[in-house]
Structure formats: structure tokens, C-alpha cells
Coordinates of N, CA and C and ligand atoms in Angstrom, one line a residue:
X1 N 0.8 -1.2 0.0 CA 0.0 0.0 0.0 C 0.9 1.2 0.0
X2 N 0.9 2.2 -0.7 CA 1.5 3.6 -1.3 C 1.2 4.3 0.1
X3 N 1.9 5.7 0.0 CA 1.4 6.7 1.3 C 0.6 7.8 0.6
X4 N 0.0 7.4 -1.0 CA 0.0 8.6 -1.7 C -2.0 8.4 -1.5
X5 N -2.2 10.1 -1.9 CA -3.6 10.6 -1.4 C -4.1 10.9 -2.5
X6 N -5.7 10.6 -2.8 CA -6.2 11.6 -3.6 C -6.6 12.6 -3.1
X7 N -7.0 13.8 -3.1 CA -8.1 14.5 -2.5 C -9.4 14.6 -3.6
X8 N -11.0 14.1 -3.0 CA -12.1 14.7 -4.4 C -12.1 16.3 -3.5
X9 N -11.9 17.1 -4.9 CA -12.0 18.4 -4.6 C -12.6 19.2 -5.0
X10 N -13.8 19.8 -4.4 CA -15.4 20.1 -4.7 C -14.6 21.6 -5.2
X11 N -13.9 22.6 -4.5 CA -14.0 23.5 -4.0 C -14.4 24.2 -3.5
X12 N -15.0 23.5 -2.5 CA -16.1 24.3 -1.1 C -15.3 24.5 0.2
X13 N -15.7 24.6 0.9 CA -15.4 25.0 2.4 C -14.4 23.2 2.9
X14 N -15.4 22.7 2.8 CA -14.9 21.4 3.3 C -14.0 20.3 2.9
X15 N -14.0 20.5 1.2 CA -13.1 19.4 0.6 C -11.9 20.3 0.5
X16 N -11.8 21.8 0.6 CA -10.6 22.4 0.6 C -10.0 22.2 2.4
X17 N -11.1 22.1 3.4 CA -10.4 21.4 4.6 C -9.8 20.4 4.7
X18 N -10.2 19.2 4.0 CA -9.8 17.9 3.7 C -8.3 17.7 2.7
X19 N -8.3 19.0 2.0 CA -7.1 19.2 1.1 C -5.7 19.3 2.3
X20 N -6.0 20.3 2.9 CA -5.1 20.4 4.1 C -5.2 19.6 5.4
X21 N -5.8 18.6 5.3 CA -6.3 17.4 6.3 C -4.9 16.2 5.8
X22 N -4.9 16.5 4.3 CA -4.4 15.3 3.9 C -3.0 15.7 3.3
X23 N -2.8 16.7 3.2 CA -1.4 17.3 2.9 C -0.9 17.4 4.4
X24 N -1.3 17.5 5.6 CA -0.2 17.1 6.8 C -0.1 15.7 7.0
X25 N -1.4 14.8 6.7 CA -0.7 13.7 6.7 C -0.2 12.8 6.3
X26 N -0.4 12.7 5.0 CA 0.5 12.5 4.0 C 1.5 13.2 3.4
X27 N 1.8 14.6 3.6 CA 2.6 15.1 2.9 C 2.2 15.7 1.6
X28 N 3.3 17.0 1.7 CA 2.3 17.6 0.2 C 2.8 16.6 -0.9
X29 N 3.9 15.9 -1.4 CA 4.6 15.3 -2.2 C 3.4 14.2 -2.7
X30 N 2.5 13.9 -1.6 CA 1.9 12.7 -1.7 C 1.0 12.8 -2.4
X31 N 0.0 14.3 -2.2 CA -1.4 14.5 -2.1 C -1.4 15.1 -3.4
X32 N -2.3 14.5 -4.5 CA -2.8 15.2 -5.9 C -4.4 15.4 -5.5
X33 N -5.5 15.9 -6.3 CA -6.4 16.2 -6.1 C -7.3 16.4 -7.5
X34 N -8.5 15.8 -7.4 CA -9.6 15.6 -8.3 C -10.8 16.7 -8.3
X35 N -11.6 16.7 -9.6 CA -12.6 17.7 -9.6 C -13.2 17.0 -10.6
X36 N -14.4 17.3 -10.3 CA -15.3 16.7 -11.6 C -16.6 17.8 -12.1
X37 N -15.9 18.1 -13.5 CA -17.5 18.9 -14.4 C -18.2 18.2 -14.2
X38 N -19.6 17.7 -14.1 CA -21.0 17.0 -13.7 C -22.4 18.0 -14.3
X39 N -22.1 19.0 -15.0 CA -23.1 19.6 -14.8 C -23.8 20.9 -14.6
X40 N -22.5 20.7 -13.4 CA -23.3 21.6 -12.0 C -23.6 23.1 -12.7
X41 N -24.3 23.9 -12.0 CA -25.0 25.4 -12.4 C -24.0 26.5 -12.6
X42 N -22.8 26.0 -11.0 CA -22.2 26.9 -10.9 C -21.0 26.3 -11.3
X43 N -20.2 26.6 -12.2 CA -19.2 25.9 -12.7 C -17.5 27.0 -11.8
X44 N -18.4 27.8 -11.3 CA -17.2 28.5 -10.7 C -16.0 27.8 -9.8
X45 N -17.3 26.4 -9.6 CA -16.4 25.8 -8.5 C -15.2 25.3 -8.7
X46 N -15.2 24.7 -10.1 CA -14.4 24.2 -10.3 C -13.0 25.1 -10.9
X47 N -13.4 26.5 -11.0 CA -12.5 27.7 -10.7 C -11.8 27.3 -9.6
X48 N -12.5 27.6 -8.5 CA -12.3 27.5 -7.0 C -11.6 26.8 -6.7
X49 N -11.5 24.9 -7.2 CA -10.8 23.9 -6.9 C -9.7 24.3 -7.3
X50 N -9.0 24.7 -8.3 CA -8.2 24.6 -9.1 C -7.1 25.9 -8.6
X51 N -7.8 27.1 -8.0 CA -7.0 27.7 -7.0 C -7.0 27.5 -6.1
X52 N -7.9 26.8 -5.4 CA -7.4 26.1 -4.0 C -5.9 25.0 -3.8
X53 N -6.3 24.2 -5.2 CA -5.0 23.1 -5.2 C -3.5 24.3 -5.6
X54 N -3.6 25.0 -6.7 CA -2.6 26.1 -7.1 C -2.1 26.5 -5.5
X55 N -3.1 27.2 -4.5 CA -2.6 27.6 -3.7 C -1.3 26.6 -2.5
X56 N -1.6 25.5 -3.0 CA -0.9 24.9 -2.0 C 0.1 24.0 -2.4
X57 N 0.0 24.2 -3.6 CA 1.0 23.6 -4.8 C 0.6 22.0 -4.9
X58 N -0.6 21.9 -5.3 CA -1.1 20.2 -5.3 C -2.1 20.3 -6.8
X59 N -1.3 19.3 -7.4 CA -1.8 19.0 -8.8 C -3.4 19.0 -8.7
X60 N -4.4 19.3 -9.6 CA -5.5 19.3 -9.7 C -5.8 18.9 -11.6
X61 N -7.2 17.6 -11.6 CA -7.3 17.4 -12.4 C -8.6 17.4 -12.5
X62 N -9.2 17.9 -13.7 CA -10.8 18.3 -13.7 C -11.3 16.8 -14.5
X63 N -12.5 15.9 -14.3 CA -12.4 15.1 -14.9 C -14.6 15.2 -15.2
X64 N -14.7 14.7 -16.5 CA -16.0 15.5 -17.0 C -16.7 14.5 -16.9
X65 N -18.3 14.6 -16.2 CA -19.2 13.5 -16.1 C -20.5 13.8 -16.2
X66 N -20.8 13.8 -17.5 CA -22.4 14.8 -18.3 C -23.3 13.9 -17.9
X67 N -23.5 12.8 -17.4 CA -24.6 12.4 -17.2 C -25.7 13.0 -16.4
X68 N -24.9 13.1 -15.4 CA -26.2 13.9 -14.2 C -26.8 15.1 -14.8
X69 N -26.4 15.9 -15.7 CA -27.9 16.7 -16.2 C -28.7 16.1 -17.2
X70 N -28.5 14.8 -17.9 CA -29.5 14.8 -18.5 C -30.2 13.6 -17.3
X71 N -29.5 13.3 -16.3 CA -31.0 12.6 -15.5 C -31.9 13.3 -15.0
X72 N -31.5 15.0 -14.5 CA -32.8 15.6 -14.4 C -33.0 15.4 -12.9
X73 N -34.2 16.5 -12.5 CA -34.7 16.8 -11.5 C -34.0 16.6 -9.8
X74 N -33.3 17.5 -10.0 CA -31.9 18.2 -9.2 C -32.1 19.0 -8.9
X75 N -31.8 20.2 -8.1 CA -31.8 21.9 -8.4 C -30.4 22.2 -8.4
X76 N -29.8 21.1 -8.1 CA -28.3 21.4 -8.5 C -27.6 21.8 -10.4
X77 N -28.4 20.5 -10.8 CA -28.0 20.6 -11.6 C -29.1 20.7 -13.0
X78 N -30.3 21.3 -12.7 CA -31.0 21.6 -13.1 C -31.8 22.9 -13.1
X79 N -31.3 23.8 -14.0 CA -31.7 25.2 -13.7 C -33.7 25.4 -13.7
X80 N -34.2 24.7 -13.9 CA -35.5 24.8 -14.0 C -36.2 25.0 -12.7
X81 N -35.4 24.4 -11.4 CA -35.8 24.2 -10.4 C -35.0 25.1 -9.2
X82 N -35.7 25.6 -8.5 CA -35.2 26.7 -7.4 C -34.4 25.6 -6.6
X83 N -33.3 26.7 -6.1 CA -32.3 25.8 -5.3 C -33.2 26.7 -3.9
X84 N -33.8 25.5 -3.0 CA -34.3 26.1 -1.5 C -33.9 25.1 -0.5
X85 N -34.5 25.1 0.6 CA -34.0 24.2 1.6 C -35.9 22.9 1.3
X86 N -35.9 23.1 0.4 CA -37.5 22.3 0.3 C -37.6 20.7 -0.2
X87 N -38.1 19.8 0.4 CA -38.0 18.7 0.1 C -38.7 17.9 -1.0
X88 N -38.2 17.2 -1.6 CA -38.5 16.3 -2.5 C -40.1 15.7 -2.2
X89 N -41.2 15.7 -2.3 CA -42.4 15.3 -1.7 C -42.5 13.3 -1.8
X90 N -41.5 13.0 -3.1 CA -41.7 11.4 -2.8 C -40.4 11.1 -2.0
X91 N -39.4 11.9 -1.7 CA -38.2 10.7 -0.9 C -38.1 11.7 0.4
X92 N -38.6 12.5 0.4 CA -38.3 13.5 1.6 C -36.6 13.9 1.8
X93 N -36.1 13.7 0.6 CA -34.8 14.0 0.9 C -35.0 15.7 0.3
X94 N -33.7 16.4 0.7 CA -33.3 17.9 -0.2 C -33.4 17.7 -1.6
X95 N -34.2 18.9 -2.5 CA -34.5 18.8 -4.0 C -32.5 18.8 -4.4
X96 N -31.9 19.4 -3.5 CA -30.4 19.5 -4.0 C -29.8 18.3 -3.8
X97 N -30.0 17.0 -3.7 CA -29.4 15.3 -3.7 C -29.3 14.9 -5.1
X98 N -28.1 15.0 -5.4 CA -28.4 14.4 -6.4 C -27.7 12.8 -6.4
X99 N -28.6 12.4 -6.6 CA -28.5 10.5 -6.8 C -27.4 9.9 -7.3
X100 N -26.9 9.5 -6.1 CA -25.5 8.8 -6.6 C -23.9 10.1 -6.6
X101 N -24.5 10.7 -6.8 CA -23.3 11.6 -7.2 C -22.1 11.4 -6.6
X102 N -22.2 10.9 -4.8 CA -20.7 10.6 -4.1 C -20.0 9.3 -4.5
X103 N -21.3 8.7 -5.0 CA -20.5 6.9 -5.2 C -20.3 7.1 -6.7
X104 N -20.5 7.6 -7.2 CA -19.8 8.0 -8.7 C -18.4 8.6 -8.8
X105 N -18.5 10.1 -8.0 CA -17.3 10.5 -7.9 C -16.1 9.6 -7.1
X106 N -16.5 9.0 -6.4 CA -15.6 8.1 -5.1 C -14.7 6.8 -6.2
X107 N -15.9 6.2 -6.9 CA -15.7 5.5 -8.2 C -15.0 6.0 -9.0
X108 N -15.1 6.8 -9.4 CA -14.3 7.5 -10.6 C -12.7 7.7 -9.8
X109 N -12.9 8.5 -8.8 CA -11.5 8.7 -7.9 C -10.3 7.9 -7.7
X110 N -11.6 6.5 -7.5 CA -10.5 5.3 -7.1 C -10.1 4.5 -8.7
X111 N -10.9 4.8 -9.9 CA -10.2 4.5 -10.9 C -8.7 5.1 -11.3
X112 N -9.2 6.4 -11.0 CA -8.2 7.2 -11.3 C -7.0 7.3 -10.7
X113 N -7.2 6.6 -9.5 CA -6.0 6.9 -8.7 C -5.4 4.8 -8.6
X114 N -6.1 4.3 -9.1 CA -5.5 3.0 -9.8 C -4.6 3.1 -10.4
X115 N -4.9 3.4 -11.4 CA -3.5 3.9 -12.4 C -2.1 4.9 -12.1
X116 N -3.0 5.4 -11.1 CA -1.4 6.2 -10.5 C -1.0 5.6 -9.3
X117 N -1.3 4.2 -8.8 CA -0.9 3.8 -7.4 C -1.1 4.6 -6.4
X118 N -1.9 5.0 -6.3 CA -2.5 5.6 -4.9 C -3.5 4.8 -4.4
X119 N -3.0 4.7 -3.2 CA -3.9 3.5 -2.4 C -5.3 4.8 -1.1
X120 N -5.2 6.0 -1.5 CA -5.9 6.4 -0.2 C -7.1 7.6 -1.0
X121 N -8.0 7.9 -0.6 CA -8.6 8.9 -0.8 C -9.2 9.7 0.1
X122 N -9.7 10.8 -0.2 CA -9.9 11.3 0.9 C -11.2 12.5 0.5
X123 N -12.3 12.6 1.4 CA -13.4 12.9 0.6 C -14.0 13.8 2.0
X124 N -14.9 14.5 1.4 CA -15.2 15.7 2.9 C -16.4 15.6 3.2
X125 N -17.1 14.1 2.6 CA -18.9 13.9 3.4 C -18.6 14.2 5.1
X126 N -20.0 14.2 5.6 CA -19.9 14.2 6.5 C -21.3 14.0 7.0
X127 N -21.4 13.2 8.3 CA -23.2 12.6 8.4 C -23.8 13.6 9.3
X128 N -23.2 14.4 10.0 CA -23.3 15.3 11.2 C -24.0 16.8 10.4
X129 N -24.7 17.4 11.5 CA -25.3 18.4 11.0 C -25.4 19.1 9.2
X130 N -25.2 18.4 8.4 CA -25.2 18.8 7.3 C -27.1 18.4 6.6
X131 N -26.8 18.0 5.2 CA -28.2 18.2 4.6 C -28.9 16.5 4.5
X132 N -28.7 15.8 5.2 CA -29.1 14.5 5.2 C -29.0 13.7 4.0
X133 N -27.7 14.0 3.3 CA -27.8 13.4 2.0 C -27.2 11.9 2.6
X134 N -27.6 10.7 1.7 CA -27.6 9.2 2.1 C -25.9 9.0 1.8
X135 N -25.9 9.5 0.9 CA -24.6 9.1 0.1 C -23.1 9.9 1.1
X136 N -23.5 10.4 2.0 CA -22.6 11.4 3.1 C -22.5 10.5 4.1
X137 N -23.2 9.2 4.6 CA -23.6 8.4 5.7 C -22.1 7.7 5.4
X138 N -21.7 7.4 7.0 CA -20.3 6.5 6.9 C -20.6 5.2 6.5
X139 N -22.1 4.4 6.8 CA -22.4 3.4 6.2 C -22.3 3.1 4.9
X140 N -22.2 4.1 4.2 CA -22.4 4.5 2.7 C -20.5 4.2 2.1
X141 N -20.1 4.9 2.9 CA -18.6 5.2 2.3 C -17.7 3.9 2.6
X142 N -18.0 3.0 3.8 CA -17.8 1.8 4.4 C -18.3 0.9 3.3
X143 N -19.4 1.2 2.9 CA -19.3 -0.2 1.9 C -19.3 0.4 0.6
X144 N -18.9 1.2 0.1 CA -18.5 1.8 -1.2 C -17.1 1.3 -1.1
X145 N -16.6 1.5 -0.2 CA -14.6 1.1 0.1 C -14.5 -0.7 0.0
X146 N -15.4 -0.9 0.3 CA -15.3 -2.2 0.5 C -15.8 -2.8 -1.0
X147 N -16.7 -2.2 -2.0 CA -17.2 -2.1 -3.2 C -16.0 -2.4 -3.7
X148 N -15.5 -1.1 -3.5 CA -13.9 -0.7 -4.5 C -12.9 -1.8 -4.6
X149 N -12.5 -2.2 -3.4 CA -11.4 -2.8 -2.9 C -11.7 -4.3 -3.6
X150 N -12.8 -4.8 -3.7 CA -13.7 -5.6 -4.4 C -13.5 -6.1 -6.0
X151 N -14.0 -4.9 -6.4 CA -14.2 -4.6 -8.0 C -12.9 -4.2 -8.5
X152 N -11.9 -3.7 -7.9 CA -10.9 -3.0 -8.6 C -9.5 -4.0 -7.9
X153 N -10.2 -5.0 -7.2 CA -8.7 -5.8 -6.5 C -7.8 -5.1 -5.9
X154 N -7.9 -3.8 -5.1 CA -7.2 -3.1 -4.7 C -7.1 -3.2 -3.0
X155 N -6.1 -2.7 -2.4 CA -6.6 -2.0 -1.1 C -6.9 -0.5 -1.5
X156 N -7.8 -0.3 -0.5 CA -8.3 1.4 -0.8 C -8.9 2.0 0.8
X157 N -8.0 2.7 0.7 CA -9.1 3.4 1.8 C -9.4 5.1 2.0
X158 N -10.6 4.9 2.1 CA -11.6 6.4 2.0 C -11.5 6.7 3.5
X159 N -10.7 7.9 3.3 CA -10.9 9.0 4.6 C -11.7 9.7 4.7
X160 N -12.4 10.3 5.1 CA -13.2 11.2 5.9 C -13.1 11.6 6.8
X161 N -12.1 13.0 7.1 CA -11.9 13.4 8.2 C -13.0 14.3 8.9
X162 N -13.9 14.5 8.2 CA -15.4 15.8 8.5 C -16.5 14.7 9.0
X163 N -16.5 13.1 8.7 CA -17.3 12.5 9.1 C -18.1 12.7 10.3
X164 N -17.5 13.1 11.3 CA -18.6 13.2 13.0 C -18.6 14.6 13.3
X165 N -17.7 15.5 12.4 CA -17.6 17.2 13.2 C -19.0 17.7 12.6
X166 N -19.0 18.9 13.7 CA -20.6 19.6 13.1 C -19.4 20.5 12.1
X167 N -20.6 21.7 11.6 CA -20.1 22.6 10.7 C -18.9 23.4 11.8
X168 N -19.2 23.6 12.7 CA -18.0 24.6 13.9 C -17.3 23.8 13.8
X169 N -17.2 22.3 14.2 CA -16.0 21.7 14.7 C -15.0 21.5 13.1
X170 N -15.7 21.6 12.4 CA -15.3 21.8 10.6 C -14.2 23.3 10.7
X171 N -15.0 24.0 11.3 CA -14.1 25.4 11.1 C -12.8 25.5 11.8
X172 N -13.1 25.3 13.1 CA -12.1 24.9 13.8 C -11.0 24.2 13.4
X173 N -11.2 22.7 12.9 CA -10.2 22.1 12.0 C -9.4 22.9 11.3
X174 N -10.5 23.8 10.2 CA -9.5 24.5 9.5 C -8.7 25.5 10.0
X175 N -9.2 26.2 10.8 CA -8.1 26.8 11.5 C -6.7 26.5 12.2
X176 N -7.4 24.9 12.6 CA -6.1 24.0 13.6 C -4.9 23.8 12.0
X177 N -5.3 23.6 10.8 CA -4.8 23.1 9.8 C -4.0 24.6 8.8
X178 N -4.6 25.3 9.7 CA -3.9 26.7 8.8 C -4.7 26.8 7.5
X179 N -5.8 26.7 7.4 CA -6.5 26.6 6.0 C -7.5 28.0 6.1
X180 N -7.7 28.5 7.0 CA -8.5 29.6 7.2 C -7.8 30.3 5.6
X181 N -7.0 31.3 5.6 CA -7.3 32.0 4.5 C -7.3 31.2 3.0
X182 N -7.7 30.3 3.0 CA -7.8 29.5 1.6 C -9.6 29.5 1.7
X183 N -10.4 29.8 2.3 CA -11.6 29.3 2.8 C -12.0 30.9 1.7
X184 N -10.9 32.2 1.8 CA -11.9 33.0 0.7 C -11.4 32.5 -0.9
X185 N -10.8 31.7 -1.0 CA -10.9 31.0 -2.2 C -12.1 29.9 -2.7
X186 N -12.8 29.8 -2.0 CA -13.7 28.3 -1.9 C -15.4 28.7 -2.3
X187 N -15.9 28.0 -2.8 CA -17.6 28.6 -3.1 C -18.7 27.5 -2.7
X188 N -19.2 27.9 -2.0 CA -20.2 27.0 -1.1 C -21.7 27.1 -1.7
X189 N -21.9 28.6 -2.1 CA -23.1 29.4 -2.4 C -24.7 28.5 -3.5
X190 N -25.7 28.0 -3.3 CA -25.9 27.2 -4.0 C -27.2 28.7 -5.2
X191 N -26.3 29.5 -5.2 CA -27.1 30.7 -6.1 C -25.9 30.8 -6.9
X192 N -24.8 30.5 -6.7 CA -23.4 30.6 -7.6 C -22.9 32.0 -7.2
X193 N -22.9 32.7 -5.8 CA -22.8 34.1 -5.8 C -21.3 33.7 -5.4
X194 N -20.6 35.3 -5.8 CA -19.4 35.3 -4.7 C -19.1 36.8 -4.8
X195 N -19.3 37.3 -3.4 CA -19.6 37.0 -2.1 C -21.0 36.3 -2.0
X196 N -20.7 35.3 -1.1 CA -22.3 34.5 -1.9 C -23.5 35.2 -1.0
X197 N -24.4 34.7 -1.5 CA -26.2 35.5 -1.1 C -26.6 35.2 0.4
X198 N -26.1 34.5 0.9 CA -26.0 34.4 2.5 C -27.6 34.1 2.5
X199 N -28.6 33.8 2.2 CA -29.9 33.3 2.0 C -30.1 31.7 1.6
X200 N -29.5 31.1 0.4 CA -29.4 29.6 0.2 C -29.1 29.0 1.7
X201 N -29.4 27.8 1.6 CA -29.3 26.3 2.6 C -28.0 26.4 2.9
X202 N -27.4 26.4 1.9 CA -25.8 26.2 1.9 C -25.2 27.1 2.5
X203 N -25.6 28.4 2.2 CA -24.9 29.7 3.1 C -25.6 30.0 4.3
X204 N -26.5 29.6 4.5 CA -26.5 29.5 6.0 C -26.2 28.8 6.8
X205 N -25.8 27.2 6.1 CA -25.3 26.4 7.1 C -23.6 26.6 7.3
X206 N -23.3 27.1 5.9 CA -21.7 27.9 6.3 C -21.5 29.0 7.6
X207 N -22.5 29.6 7.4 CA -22.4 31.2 7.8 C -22.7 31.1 9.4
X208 N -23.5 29.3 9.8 CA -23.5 29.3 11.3 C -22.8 28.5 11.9
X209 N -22.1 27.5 10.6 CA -20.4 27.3 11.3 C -19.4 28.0 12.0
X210 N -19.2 28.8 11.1 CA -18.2 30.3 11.1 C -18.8 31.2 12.8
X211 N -20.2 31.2 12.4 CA -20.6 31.9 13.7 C -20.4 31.7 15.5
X212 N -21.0 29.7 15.3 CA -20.5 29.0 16.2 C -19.1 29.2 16.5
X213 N -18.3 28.4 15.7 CA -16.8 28.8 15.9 C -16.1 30.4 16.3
X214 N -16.7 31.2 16.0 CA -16.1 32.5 16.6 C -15.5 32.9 15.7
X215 N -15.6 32.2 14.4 CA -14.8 32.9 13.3 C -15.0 33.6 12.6
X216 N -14.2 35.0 11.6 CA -14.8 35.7 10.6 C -14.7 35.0 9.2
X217 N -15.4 34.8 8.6 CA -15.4 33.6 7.2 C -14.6 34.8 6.5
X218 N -13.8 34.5 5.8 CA -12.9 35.7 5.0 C -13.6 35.5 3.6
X219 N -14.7 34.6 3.2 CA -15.5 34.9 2.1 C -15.8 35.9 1.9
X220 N -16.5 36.2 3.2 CA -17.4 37.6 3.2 C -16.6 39.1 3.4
X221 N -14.9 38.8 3.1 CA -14.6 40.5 2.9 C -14.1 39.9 1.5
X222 N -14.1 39.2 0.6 CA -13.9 39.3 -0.9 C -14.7 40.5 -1.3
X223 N -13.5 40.9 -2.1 CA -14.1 42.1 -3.6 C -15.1 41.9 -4.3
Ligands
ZN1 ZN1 -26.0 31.3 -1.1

């Protein structure tokens, strides 16, 4: 088994935590980092990813997965549909789930990181105060790893270091990890704003991280 890391790298708040989660302990030498086109509305993020990795000097590769807009009915990735905090009426999950999307990405990750002998990844779900998506459950990631390690004959294993922290204990980390000023590089915003609209699900659940924690989000003095 290698000491080397993937990071999937959203460009949000948390997988840029997980960037610096896994460059102390692995080492920066070790850690490359993933992004995937999917779709999404706001494509900024994948701006975002790309100076987050730049900032820290960790390779970043964008890798493209069109399917999820033509499955439809997302607010992620479906501009037809208001991004709110409002529920799906048949699964009672957030209209922003989109199906499958971690065990795809996680899949895709560990192909990718097949070929380059990397035995670790490292992913920023988390089951704690966030938006109840299924695919964020450690049950989920535990037997996706076990999937992997399966189907691909590999050893693999998926970190999650955000797994049991709330959003505060999230911030804190980043601060303990020196990641704070990379956090005004990162887009969380599910309106695609920056400085984001501080009204979306997403920006409020940032905005009462930051608040719990004691911290000033340096999102919010961007130009
Ligand atoms: Zn917002």
C-alpha cells in the first residue's frame, strides 16, 4: 500500500479542509487532487478547486461526467428548479441530492487513482449536522470502500476526516490546519454568488459554522 492521497475536490469549504487534512498527513509530495464537471450550475467551483490546489501547490485534475444533467430533476443541476431548503415530496430528501453523485465520484477517484498507485482517498462527506444526503452516511462510504477494494482488486481506503464534526468543529479544524485563509478562495453558495447571497441552505449552514466557531469567514470581505 503507497502513502500517496487523492483529495475529491469540490471547492467548497470542506473538501478544501480535507485538502489540508491530507497534505499534513501525507505530505504535500503525496497529495494530488480531483474535480469533476457534472453539470453543475455553478461551474465556478471548479475555478475555485483549481486555485485552491494552485494555492498549496497540489496537482488538480478536472475530470468530466455529463450524465447527471440529463437525469434531471436536481436543483443542482438543473436550472428549471429553485435551489431552497425544500423537500422532494416522494423521498423526503433535499430537492439538491443528487442521486448517486458521491458513489460515482468516489468510483471515478479510485479508478483514477489506480493507475497512479495511490492506495488512499480522501473525501469531505460528512453525516453530522449537514443536509441528510444518504450518500454522506459512513455506512455509505464503508461499503463503497469495500465495493472498491472488491471490483478493482485493490486495497483502498476512504478517509473522511469531516465524518462526525458539526459545521463549527469543521471550522475549527480548519483553522487548527492553517486553511483559514484559503476558505476566501472556496464557493459553497448554492445561487453561484461570490460573495455568496447568504440566504441559500448552503450559506447558511456555512455562515452558522463560522458563527458557532467565533470565526470571521474571509469569504465575506472578498471584492
Ligand atoms: Zn447562497
Amino acid at each position: 500500500m503507497t502513502d500517496k492521497a487523492l483529495v475529491v475536490l469540490s471547492g467548497g469549504q470542506d473538501s478544501t479542509t480535507c485538502l489540508y487534512w491530507a497534505i499534513k498527513r501525507f505530505g504535500q509530495d503525496n497529495v494530488s487532487s480531483v474535480s469533476f464537471d457534472y453539470g453543475q450550475r455553478h461551474k465556478v467551483e471548479l475555478t475555485c478547486a483549481r486555485e485552491v490546489a494552485a494555492r498549496v501547490g497540489v496537482a488538480n485534475v478536472c475530470l468530466p461526467i455529463d450524465t447527471f444533467a440529463a437525469l434531471g430533476g436536481d436543483a443542482l443541476t438543473d436550472a428549471s428548479i429553485d435551489v431552497s431548503d425544500e423537500k422532494d415530496s416522494q423521498t423526503g430528501l433535499p430537492i439538491t441530492f443528487v442521486p448517486g453523485r458521491n458513489l460515482i465520484f468516489l468510483t471515478y477517484a479510485a479508478a483514477y487513482a489506480y493507475r497512479r498507485n495511490i492506495n488512499h482517498l480522501v473525501t469531505g462527506v460528512a453525516q453530522t449536522d449537514y443536509s441528510g444526503y444518504p450518500d454522506c452516511r459512513e455506512s455509505t462510504i464503508e461499503a463503497l470502500q469495500r465495493s472498491i477494494e472488491l471490483g478493482m482488486d485493490i486495497e483502498m481506503q476512504i478517509h473522511t476526516p469531516l465524518m462526525h464534526r458539526s459545521k463549527k468543529e469543521t471550522v475549527e479544524l480548519a483553522v487548527e490546519l492553517g486553511a483559514l485563509d484559503a476558505m476566501a478562495l472556496t464557493h459553497t453558495c448554492y445561487n453561484g454568488r461570490r460573495p455568496p447571497c447568504g440566504v441559500c441552505p448552503a450559506c447558511e449552514l456555512r455562515a452558522k459554522g463560522f458563527e458557532e466557531a467565533g470565526v470571521r469567514d474571509p469569504l465575506l470581505d472578498i471584492g
